[in-house]
Amino acid sequence: MHFTKERINALEKHTRTHLINSLSGFKSANLIGTQDKQGNTNVAIVSSVIHLGAHPPLVGMIMRPNSVPRHTFENIIETGCYTINQVNKAIYKQAHQTSARYDKGESEFDATGLTPEYLNEFTAPFVQESRLKYSVKYVEHQHLAVNGTELVIGEITDVYLDEAALQSDGFLDLQAIETVAVTGLDSYHTSNKLSRLPYAKKL
């Protein structure tokens, strides 16, 4: 089967969206916790979190265009901090529900039954039910003119995790804490590890 550019563009909008969103394969499912200066909390699922570097520990994520109110992005810019909470098998349905369009004064925590948690005096809320979460300080964002999205870059300050995930060399076994992945916009998956391979050297 061959999809030309013309054929892709001719697809019904939702069909094209599902197709293109699925092309990048399995992605991490994360809940982004934020709070505005008035104390209103927000939590939203994001599948575009990417590793940017370990020294310093930087993480990026793509936020959708601001053609409609984007409470997560607005809160990050306003307060300079947010949390990233990995989604696990026990909460993936609640996590998915956070993608619904709630008003600014409605907390997705309340709407979905997830629990806000405050750790180490960090002002943005964590998701208590997440088994791997970390606090992030906003560093910068870049507007991508090609499609109006925003690349948000932050520095990881604190990591909280279930000890079952941590290996002796620092590697995290995400399968051990039932972390889920997402494909497209609405398909969630657990994983089966094949193996860890040694550092690759030229043969």
XYZ file of C-alpha atoms in Angstrom, residues 28 30 47-62 84 86 134 151-154 156:
26
model
C 5.769 7.652 26.260
C 3.060 11.351 30.564
C 2.890 11.934 24.387
C 5.628 14.173 22.991
C 8.112 14.221 25.894
C 11.676 13.784 24.618
C 15.107 13.424 26.220
C 17.370 16.360 25.306
C 20.466 15.709 27.410
C 21.807 14.314 30.670
C 24.410 16.965 31.567
C 22.483 19.070 32.502
C 19.350 16.885 32.648
C 17.064 18.464 30.061
C 13.702 17.326 28.762
C 11.569 18.736 25.979
C 7.965 18.403 24.895
C 5.833 19.682 22.069
C 6.139 15.056 34.486
C 4.644 8.643 33.778
C 9.995 14.333 38.287
C 8.821 23.303 21.982
C 9.063 23.621 25.767
C 12.447 22.863 27.340
C 12.990 22.305 31.047
C 14.891 18.146 35.734
